[in-house]
Amino acid sequence: MDKIALGVEVESETGAEKLEDFCSPEWRLRSRHFLVLSSAGKPIYTRYGNETQMSTLMSAVQAIISSFNDMSDPIRSMNTGSHTIVFLTNGPLYLLAVSDRKDPEELLRNELQLVYSQIVSILTSAQLTKIFEQRSNFDLRQLLGGTESIIDQLVDRLDMDFSFALGSLDTLWMRYRLRERIGKTLQSHRPKSLLYAMVVADMKLVTLVRPRKHSLHPADLHLLFNMATSKTFLAGEHWTPVCFPRFNDQGFLHVYINYITPKVALILVSADRDSFFTMTQCREKVCRELSLDDSLQRIEDAAAQRALYPREIGVTGLLQLYYRHKTLIQHFGTRFESTIDIDTQRQIINTYKRLRLHMMNKSGKKPLRIVYYRTDMHTVLAWQSSTFELYATISPAVSVKAMIRLVNMVLEWVKKEEDHLFVINAPSY
């Protein structure tokens, strides 16, 4: 089992998944599918099944999209039975999402855009355009070979991790002084060729060093962290070109990745493709200094604890929580209480996404401040102000008045713990 944020476990990829085809019962029973093909109908990616076995399906998808394009009325989505199908055309690539969970079109479209961005992070938009201008029927799998697991991991995380929909960075709870110590160490050993330095634990940001007037977009960092936590990068030192689509989708920066403890990665970003040995020396200096006072072990201990349980906040009736700091564009989330099974967790995360779409409606109407959804099993609440967004799962036994008191208690706790929850005053140069 591969573990992701909040203590949630998802099924790891098996060889059997890639043997499925669109006629098999196993494939048809999947709740969600993500497919990518070229504008010529060449298969590029599918989460389930083998791309080659999907060639007939991909050709049909290409024909549908092309027929609407010919009418100057691009197809965006369709509903058939219990399934929602969403299309996204981005340059030479066609992307398709299928869901039987009544996912909103906007949500699936945003997730397709992230899948596209992950592909761009591997190849760049400029390279994609150039390849298909020269050969419209090019098989892009030749260039993506070996990276499918990174896209698989992203698709799985989109299903169970609210971070992508929040558009902010998940942060690791740790003592402020330790976080400050790590940041100062990174800054003191920063070589001139280093643009960004980050310490990351299981998709959670520990701290970073960045240029004073420039910061990377959270969406770019989500893609980078997803790549860095894939099995390919867990052992040894890695030096790889990475495109940051929101920063510049036309070119690469160069990224050094090394796990300085079993759970904690050091990520260094440079514009200099020849600075691998400089980055290695930087890592050695950072690790040496952090080992002097046992800080390295304390980082690993903090990462091993992972997310808090709601009961550790000391609020009765709270089953799970996300809090997003609007100014910092960071958030933290608790685990689910053990009484909530994996399928219910997935449903709750999906409800969070829906409530956020309602709350952040872009129809010109005044944004909603509070939205909640009650079932016999739990109440799911979304609450925003000018400074925060809060999403919580609460016991159904809690009344509306008690729920408001509960939220106020959570807000007081966040205020008290803010220095430990978020990366505040990160070093810059």
Short mmCIF file of C-alpha atoms in Angstrom, two decimals:
data_model
loop_
_atom_site.label_atom_id
_atom_site.label_comp_id
_atom_site.label_asym_id
_atom_site.label_seq_id
_atom_site.Cartn_x
_atom_site.Cartn_y
_atom_site.Cartn_z
CA MET A 1 0.00 0.00 0.00
CA ASP A 2 1.25 3.49 -0.86
CA LYS A 3 0.47 6.12 1.76
CA ILE A 4 -0.51 9.70 1.06
CA ALA A 5 -1.42 12.72 3.16
CA LEU A 6 -3.66 12.57 6.23
CA GLY A 7 -2.90 8.94 6.95
CA VAL A 8 -5.07 7.81 4.05
CA GLU A 9 -3.99 4.70 2.19
CA VAL A 10 -4.66 4.07 -1.49
CA GLU A 11 -4.13 0.97 -3.54
CA SER A 12 -0.76 0.83 -5.21
CA GLU A 13 -0.51 0.00 -8.87
CA THR A 14 -0.43 -3.66 -9.75
CA GLY A 15 0.41 -5.36 -13.02
CA ALA A 16 -3.20 -6.52 -13.22
CA GLU A 17 -4.40 -2.92 -13.56
CA LYS A 18 -2.37 -2.49 -16.73
CA LEU A 19 -3.76 -5.70 -18.25
CA GLU A 20 -7.31 -4.37 -18.21
CA ASP A 21 -8.97 -3.15 -21.40
CA PHE A 22 -12.12 -1.12 -21.88
CA CYS A 23 -14.16 -4.26 -22.54
CA SER A 24 -13.16 -5.98 -19.30
CA PRO A 25 -15.53 -5.94 -16.28
CA GLU A 26 -12.71 -4.70 -14.03
CA TRP A 27 -12.10 -1.63 -16.20
CA ARG A 28 -15.79 -0.81 -16.48
CA LEU A 29 -16.23 -1.02 -12.71
CA ARG A 30 -13.62 1.69 -12.08
CA SER A 31 -15.28 4.83 -10.72
CA ARG A 32 -12.96 7.25 -12.52
CA HIS A 33 -10.84 7.17 -15.65
CA PHE A 34 -8.29 9.63 -17.02
CA LEU A 35 -7.11 9.26 -20.61
CA VAL A 36 -4.70 11.29 -22.74
CA LEU A 37 -4.27 11.03 -26.50
CA SER A 38 -2.79 13.09 -29.29
CA SER A 39 -4.90 15.10 -31.74
CA ALA A 40 -4.14 12.33 -34.26
CA GLY A 41 -5.72 9.75 -31.94
CA LYS A 42 -2.47 8.17 -30.72
CA PRO A 43 -2.77 6.76 -27.17
CA ILE A 44 -0.55 8.52 -24.63
CA TYR A 45 -1.82 7.66 -21.14
CA THR A 46 -4.53 5.82 -19.27
CA ARG A 47 -4.71 5.33 -15.51
CA TYR A 48 -6.16 1.84 -15.88
CA GLY A 49 -5.41 -0.58 -18.66
CA ASN A 50 -2.69 -0.56 -21.29
CA GLU A 51 -2.54 2.34 -23.74
CA THR A 52 -2.06 0.00 -26.72
CA GLN A 53 -5.18 -2.00 -25.78
CA MET A 54 -7.08 1.30 -25.59
CA SER A 55 -6.25 2.35 -29.17
CA THR A 56 -9.79 1.66 -30.46
CA LEU A 57 -11.34 3.68 -27.65
CA MET A 58 -8.81 6.48 -28.12
CA SER A 59 -9.62 6.65 -31.84
CA ALA A 60 -13.32 6.98 -31.02
CA VAL A 61 -12.60 9.79 -28.56
CA GLN A 62 -10.47 11.57 -31.16
CA ALA A 63 -13.27 11.28 -33.72
CA ILE A 64 -15.83 12.77 -31.30
CA ILE A 65 -13.59 15.72 -30.37
CA SER A 66 -12.58 16.38 -33.99
CA SER A 67 -16.18 16.35 -35.24
CA PHE A 68 -17.15 19.07 -32.77
CA ASN A 69 -14.00 21.05 -33.54
CA ASP A 70 -14.94 20.98 -37.22
CA MET A 71 -18.25 22.64 -36.27
CA SER A 72 -16.33 25.39 -34.39
CA ASP A 73 -18.13 24.29 -31.25
CA PRO A 74 -15.61 22.35 -29.10
CA ILE A 75 -17.15 19.67 -26.92
CA ARG A 76 -16.71 20.30 -23.21
CA SER A 77 -18.69 17.57 -21.48
CA MET A 78 -21.51 15.05 -21.75
CA ASN A 79 -23.62 12.99 -19.39
CA THR A 80 -24.56 9.41 -20.19
CA GLY A 81 -26.42 7.36 -17.63
CA SER A 82 -24.63 7.73 -14.31
CA HIS A 83 -21.37 8.91 -15.93
CA THR A 84 -20.01 12.41 -16.45
CA ILE A 85 -17.49 12.77 -19.27
CA VAL A 86 -15.32 15.89 -19.49
CA PHE A 87 -13.05 16.81 -22.41
CA LEU A 88 -10.05 19.12 -22.40
CA THR A 89 -8.14 20.14 -25.52
CA ASN A 90 -4.74 21.64 -24.83
CA GLY A 91 -2.53 22.21 -27.86
CA PRO A 92 -1.78 18.88 -29.53
CA LEU A 93 -3.16 16.83 -26.63
CA TYR A 94 -6.72 15.68 -25.93
CA LEU A 95 -7.60 14.73 -22.36
CA LEU A 96 -10.67 12.91 -21.11
CA ALA A 97 -12.06 12.27 -17.61
CA VAL A 98 -14.91 9.87 -16.88
CA SER A 99 -16.59 9.65 -13.47
CA ASP A 100 -19.64 7.87 -12.08
CA ARG A 101 -19.56 9.86 -8.82
CA LYS A 102 -21.47 12.88 -10.13
CA ASP A 103 -18.28 14.95 -9.96
CA PRO A 104 -18.88 18.55 -11.10
CA GLU A 105 -17.59 19.35 -14.58
CA GLU A 106 -15.42 22.17 -13.23
CA LEU A 107 -13.72 19.82 -10.77
CA LEU A 108 -12.90 17.21 -13.44
CA ARG A 109 -11.68 19.92 -15.81
CA ASN A 110 -9.33 21.30 -13.15
CA GLU A 111 -7.99 17.79 -12.54
CA LEU A 112 -7.44 17.23 -16.25
CA GLN A 113 -5.48 20.48 -16.35
CA LEU A 114 -3.25 19.16 -13.57
CA VAL A 115 -2.64 15.92 -15.49
CA TYR A 116 -1.72 18.01 -18.55
CA SER A 117 0.58 20.18 -16.42
CA GLN A 118 2.34 17.08 -15.05
CA ILE A 119 3.08 16.01 -18.64
CA VAL A 120 4.32 19.52 -19.43
CA SER A 121 6.55 19.39 -16.33
CA ILE A 122 8.29 16.40 -17.90
CA LEU A 123 8.54 17.69 -21.48
CA THR A 124 7.72 21.47 -21.62
CA SER A 125 4.95 22.99 -23.70
CA ALA A 126 7.46 24.15 -26.32
CA GLN A 127 8.75 20.60 -26.86
CA LEU A 128 5.21 19.22 -27.13
CA THR A 129 4.28 21.77 -29.77
CA LYS A 130 7.47 21.25 -31.77
CA ILE A 131 7.15 17.45 -31.75
CA PHE A 132 3.61 17.41 -33.10
CA GLU A 133 4.22 20.18 -35.61
CA GLN A 134 6.93 18.00 -37.13
CA ARG A 135 5.09 14.66 -36.79
CA SER A 136 1.37 14.82 -36.01
CA ASN A 137 1.18 11.04 -35.46
CA PHE A 138 4.19 10.87 -33.12
CA ASP A 139 3.92 8.33 -30.28
CA LEU A 140 4.59 10.48 -27.20
CA ARG A 141 5.02 7.39 -25.01
CA GLN A 142 8.56 7.18 -26.39
CA LEU A 143 9.42 10.33 -24.44
CA LEU A 144 7.22 9.67 -21.40
CA GLY A 145 8.51 6.12 -20.89
CA GLY A 146 9.24 5.49 -17.24
CA THR A 147 7.22 8.47 -15.99
CA GLU A 148 3.75 6.90 -16.16
CA SER A 149 3.96 6.01 -12.45
CA ILE A 150 4.33 9.72 -11.63
CA ILE A 151 1.09 10.51 -13.49
CA ASP A 152 -0.61 7.47 -11.92
CA GLN A 153 0.37 8.75 -8.50
CA LEU A 154 -0.99 12.21 -9.31
CA VAL A 155 -4.35 10.78 -10.45
CA ASP A 156 -4.59 8.71 -7.25
CA ARG A 157 -3.78 11.74 -5.13
CA LEU A 158 -6.37 13.86 -6.91
CA ASP A 159 -8.93 11.33 -5.71
CA MET A 160 -7.99 11.40 -2.02
CA ASP A 161 -5.97 14.55 -1.31
CA PHE A 162 -7.80 17.88 -0.94
CA SER A 163 -4.57 19.89 -1.35
CA PHE A 164 -4.84 20.16 -5.14
CA ALA A 165 -8.39 21.53 -5.01
CA LEU A 166 -7.40 23.98 -2.26
CA GLY A 167 -4.60 25.39 -4.42
CA SER A 168 -2.30 25.82 -1.43
CA LEU A 169 0.67 24.05 0.14
CA ASP A 170 0.26 21.43 2.83
CA THR A 171 2.65 22.10 5.72
CA LEU A 172 4.20 19.77 8.28
CA TRP A 173 3.44 20.52 11.91
CA MET A 174 6.69 21.09 13.79
CA ARG A 175 8.16 23.34 16.43
CA TYR A 176 8.79 26.86 15.16
CA ARG A 177 12.40 26.93 16.39
CA LEU A 178 13.23 23.73 14.51
CA ARG A 179 11.65 25.05 11.30
CA GLU A 180 13.57 28.30 11.72
CA ARG A 181 16.81 26.39 12.30
CA ILE A 182 16.34 24.41 9.08
CA GLY A 183 15.58 27.54 7.06
CA LYS A 184 18.62 29.41 8.35
CA THR A 185 20.84 26.41 7.60
CA LEU A 186 19.57 26.24 4.01
CA GLN A 187 20.13 29.95 3.56
CA SER A 188 23.63 29.97 5.06
CA HIS A 189 24.84 27.27 2.62
CA ARG A 190 23.04 28.56 -0.49
CA PRO A 191 25.37 28.55 -3.50
CA LYS A 192 24.99 31.35 -6.05
CA SER A 193 23.47 29.04 -8.64
CA LEU A 194 20.63 27.96 -6.29
CA LEU A 195 17.23 29.53 -6.93
CA TYR A 196 15.00 27.63 -4.52
CA ALA A 197 15.69 25.22 -1.67
CA MET A 198 12.97 23.15 -0.01
CA VAL A 199 12.67 20.49 2.64
CA VAL A 200 9.63 18.28 2.05
CA ALA A 201 8.11 15.34 3.94
CA ASP A 202 5.43 13.28 2.19
CA MET A 203 4.04 16.18 0.09
CA LYS A 204 4.20 18.47 3.13
CA LEU A 205 6.40 21.55 3.12
CA VAL A 206 8.82 21.87 6.04
CA THR A 207 10.48 25.12 4.91
CA LEU A 208 11.93 26.81 1.84
CA VAL A 209 14.37 29.48 0.72
CA ARG A 210 13.41 31.61 -2.28
CA PRO A 211 14.27 34.86 -4.09
CA ARG A 212 12.76 37.87 -2.33
CA LYS A 213 10.70 38.98 -5.34
CA HIS A 214 9.81 35.59 -6.83
CA SER A 215 7.91 32.57 -5.60
CA LEU A 216 6.82 29.38 -7.32
CA HIS A 217 3.10 28.83 -7.78
CA PRO A 218 1.55 26.22 -5.44
CA ALA A 219 0.36 24.22 -8.47
CA ASP A 220 3.97 23.95 -9.71
CA LEU A 221 5.13 22.83 -6.29
CA HIS A 222 2.34 20.22 -6.09
CA LEU A 223 3.64 18.71 -9.33
CA LEU A 224 7.25 18.84 -8.11
CA PHE A 225 6.40 17.24 -4.74
CA ASN A 226 4.36 14.55 -6.49
CA MET A 227 7.35 13.72 -8.65
CA ALA A 228 9.80 13.81 -5.74
CA THR A 229 7.72 11.37 -3.68
CA SER A 230 7.46 8.77 -6.44
CA LYS A 231 9.42 5.55 -5.93
CA THR A 232 11.92 6.52 -8.61
CA PHE A 233 13.38 9.26 -6.41
CA LEU A 234 13.36 7.61 -2.99
CA ALA A 235 16.95 6.34 -3.12
CA GLY A 236 20.17 8.05 -4.20
CA GLU A 237 20.83 11.51 -5.61
CA HIS A 238 18.82 12.71 -8.60
CA TRP A 239 19.44 15.58 -11.01
CA THR A 240 16.64 16.09 -13.48
CA PRO A 241 15.20 18.81 -15.74
CA VAL A 242 11.75 19.95 -14.62
CA CYS A 243 9.40 22.41 -16.27
CA PHE A 244 7.31 24.58 -13.96
CA PRO A 245 4.24 25.37 -16.12
CA ARG A 246 3.01 28.36 -14.08
CA PHE A 247 6.54 29.78 -13.90
CA ASN A 248 7.54 29.18 -17.53
CA ASP A 249 6.03 26.40 -19.61
CA GLN A 250 8.59 26.87 -22.40
CA GLY A 251 11.74 25.69 -20.65
CA PHE A 252 13.36 23.70 -17.88
CA LEU A 253 14.89 24.41 -14.53
CA HIS A 254 17.12 21.74 -13.02
CA VAL A 255 16.19 19.97 -9.81
CA TYR A 256 18.31 18.06 -7.30
CA ILE A 257 16.41 15.56 -5.13
CA ASN A 258 17.88 13.57 -2.26
CA TYR A 259 16.23 11.97 0.77
CA ILE A 260 18.32 13.18 3.67
CA THR A 261 16.34 10.89 6.00
CA PRO A 262 14.00 8.02 5.07
CA LYS A 263 10.95 10.35 5.05
CA VAL A 264 12.43 13.78 4.34
CA ALA A 265 13.63 15.08 0.97
CA LEU A 266 15.91 18.00 0.20
CA ILE A 267 14.93 19.65 -3.10
CA LEU A 268 17.24 22.20 -4.71
CA VAL A 269 16.30 24.12 -7.86
CA SER A 270 18.81 25.78 -10.18
CA ALA A 271 18.84 27.36 -13.63
CA ASP A 272 22.36 25.97 -14.20
CA ARG A 273 22.26 22.51 -15.77
CA ASP A 274 25.91 21.91 -14.81
CA SER A 275 25.54 22.56 -11.07
CA PHE A 276 24.89 18.99 -9.89
CA PHE A 277 28.14 18.74 -7.93
CA THR A 278 27.52 22.18 -6.43
CA MET A 279 24.12 20.96 -5.23
CA THR A 280 25.69 17.79 -3.82
CA GLN A 281 28.16 19.89 -1.82
CA CYS A 282 25.28 22.06 -0.59
CA ARG A 283 23.41 18.96 0.60
CA GLU A 284 26.51 17.66 2.40
CA LYS A 285 26.99 20.97 4.23
CA VAL A 286 23.32 21.21 5.20
CA CYS A 287 23.20 17.62 6.51
CA ARG A 288 26.47 18.04 8.39
CA GLU A 289 25.23 21.15 10.19
CA LEU A 290 21.78 19.76 10.97
CA SER A 291 23.38 16.63 12.42
CA LEU A 292 25.45 18.60 14.94
CA ASP A 293 22.51 19.25 17.27
CA ASP A 294 20.32 16.30 16.25
CA SER A 295 18.06 18.53 14.10
CA LEU A 296 18.10 15.99 11.27
CA GLN A 297 16.66 13.31 13.53
CA ARG A 298 14.07 15.74 14.89
CA ILE A 299 12.89 16.48 11.33
CA GLU A 300 12.53 12.75 10.70
CA ASP A 301 10.60 12.34 13.96
CA ALA A 302 8.22 15.16 12.99
CA ALA A 303 7.69 13.57 9.57
CA ALA A 304 7.06 10.15 11.12
CA GLN A 305 4.28 11.57 13.31
CA ARG A 306 2.51 12.73 10.16
CA ALA A 307 -0.82 14.56 10.63
CA LEU A 308 -2.57 15.08 13.94
CA TYR A 309 -5.78 13.31 14.87
CA PRO A 310 -8.74 15.69 15.48
CA ARG A 311 -8.93 14.57 19.13
CA GLU A 312 -5.40 15.97 19.64
CA ILE A 313 -6.81 19.44 19.05
CA GLY A 314 -9.04 18.91 22.08
CA VAL A 315 -12.38 19.59 20.38
CA THR A 316 -15.15 17.05 21.00
CA GLY A 317 -17.19 16.01 17.96
CA LEU A 318 -14.58 16.90 15.32
CA LEU A 319 -13.85 14.00 12.94
CA GLN A 320 -11.54 15.69 10.41
CA LEU A 321 -10.34 19.20 9.58
CA TYR A 322 -8.67 21.29 6.89
CA TYR A 323 -7.65 24.89 7.55
CA ARG A 324 -6.37 27.10 4.71
CA HIS A 325 -4.44 30.30 5.48
CA LYS A 326 -5.38 32.68 2.65
CA THR A 327 -2.45 35.09 3.08
CA LEU A 328 0.26 32.43 3.26
CA ILE A 329 -1.48 30.17 0.68
CA GLN A 330 -0.77 27.25 3.00
CA HIS A 331 -2.99 24.76 4.78
CA PHE A 332 -2.88 21.91 7.21
CA GLY A 333 -5.17 18.90 7.57
CA THR A 334 -5.76 16.41 10.34
CA ARG A 335 -6.19 12.69 9.85
CA PHE A 336 -9.64 11.19 9.85
CA GLU A 337 -10.72 9.60 13.09
CA SER A 338 -10.36 5.82 12.90
CA THR A 339 -14.15 5.33 12.96
CA ILE A 340 -14.37 6.61 9.35
CA ASP A 341 -13.59 3.98 6.72
CA ILE A 342 -11.66 4.60 3.50
CA ASP A 343 -14.74 4.81 1.23
CA THR A 344 -16.39 7.34 3.54
CA GLN A 345 -13.15 9.35 3.62
CA ARG A 346 -13.21 9.50 -0.16
CA GLN A 347 -16.84 10.67 -0.13
CA ILE A 348 -16.05 13.37 2.42
CA ILE A 349 -13.08 14.67 0.42
CA ASN A 350 -15.35 14.80 -2.63
CA THR A 351 -17.94 16.72 -0.61
CA TYR A 352 -15.27 19.21 0.49
CA LYS A 353 -14.44 19.81 -3.17
CA ARG A 354 -18.09 20.36 -4.06
CA LEU A 355 -18.70 22.73 -1.16
CA ARG A 356 -15.62 24.76 -2.06
CA LEU A 357 -16.88 25.12 -5.64
CA HIS A 358 -20.23 26.36 -4.29
CA MET A 359 -18.56 28.70 -1.83
CA MET A 360 -16.14 30.13 -4.42
CA ASN A 361 -18.75 30.48 -7.17
CA LYS A 362 -17.59 32.70 -10.04
CA SER A 363 -21.03 33.60 -11.38
CA GLY A 364 -20.80 37.17 -10.13
CA LYS A 365 -22.91 36.46 -7.06
CA LYS A 366 -21.66 37.29 -3.58
CA PRO A 367 -19.45 34.41 -2.31
CA LEU A 368 -21.04 32.22 0.33
CA ARG A 369 -19.58 32.38 3.83
CA ILE A 370 -20.89 29.14 5.32
CA VAL A 371 -22.11 25.97 3.60
CA TYR A 372 -22.84 22.66 5.29
CA TYR A 373 -24.13 19.25 4.27
CA ARG A 374 -25.70 16.92 6.81
CA THR A 375 -26.21 13.14 6.60
CA ASP A 376 -27.10 10.50 9.18
CA MET A 377 -23.38 9.67 9.46
CA HIS A 378 -21.78 13.12 9.70
CA THR A 379 -22.02 16.83 8.95
CA VAL A 380 -19.58 18.38 6.47
CA LEU A 381 -18.98 22.09 6.92
CA ALA A 382 -17.25 24.73 4.76
CA TRP A 383 -16.62 28.17 6.31
CA GLN A 384 -14.63 31.10 4.97
CA SER A 385 -13.68 34.60 6.01
CA SER A 386 -11.31 37.17 4.51
CA THR A 387 -8.35 35.39 6.13
CA PHE A 388 -9.12 31.65 6.15
CA GLU A 389 -11.07 28.73 4.74
CA LEU A 390 -12.13 25.90 7.02
CA TYR A 391 -13.51 22.48 6.06
CA ALA A 392 -14.59 20.10 8.77
CA THR A 393 -16.34 16.78 9.29
CA ILE A 394 -18.37 16.80 12.47
CA SER A 395 -20.38 14.21 14.39
CA PRO A 396 -24.09 14.31 13.44
CA ALA A 397 -24.94 14.53 17.14
CA VAL A 398 -23.52 18.09 17.23
CA SER A 399 -26.21 20.78 16.85
CA VAL A 400 -25.78 23.84 14.65
CA LYS A 401 -25.13 26.11 17.65
CA ALA A 402 -22.62 23.64 19.07
CA MET A 403 -21.02 23.37 15.63
CA ILE A 404 -20.38 27.13 15.59
CA ARG A 405 -18.84 26.91 19.06
CA LEU A 406 -16.71 24.01 17.83
CA VAL A 407 -15.43 26.08 14.90
CA ASN A 408 -14.57 28.98 17.19
CA MET A 409 -12.62 26.62 19.42
CA VAL A 410 -10.71 25.34 16.37
CA LEU A 411 -9.94 28.93 15.30
CA GLU A 412 -8.58 29.72 18.76
CA TRP A 413 -6.39 26.60 18.63
CA VAL A 414 -5.08 27.54 15.17
CA LYS A 415 -4.22 31.04 16.38
CA LYS A 416 -2.30 29.59 19.32
CA GLU A 417 -0.47 27.01 17.16
CA GLU A 418 0.03 29.16 14.04
CA ASP A 419 3.82 29.36 14.33
CA HIS A 420 4.04 25.56 14.44
CA LEU A 421 1.43 24.88 11.75
CA PHE A 422 2.68 27.15 8.96
CA VAL A 423 5.89 28.30 7.31
CA ILE A 424 5.95 31.93 8.45
CA ASN A 425 8.75 34.35 7.49
CA ALA A 426 10.54 31.83 5.29
CA PRO A 427 14.12 32.90 4.47
CA SER A 428 14.63 34.83 1.24
CA TYR A 429 17.56 36.45 -0.50
#
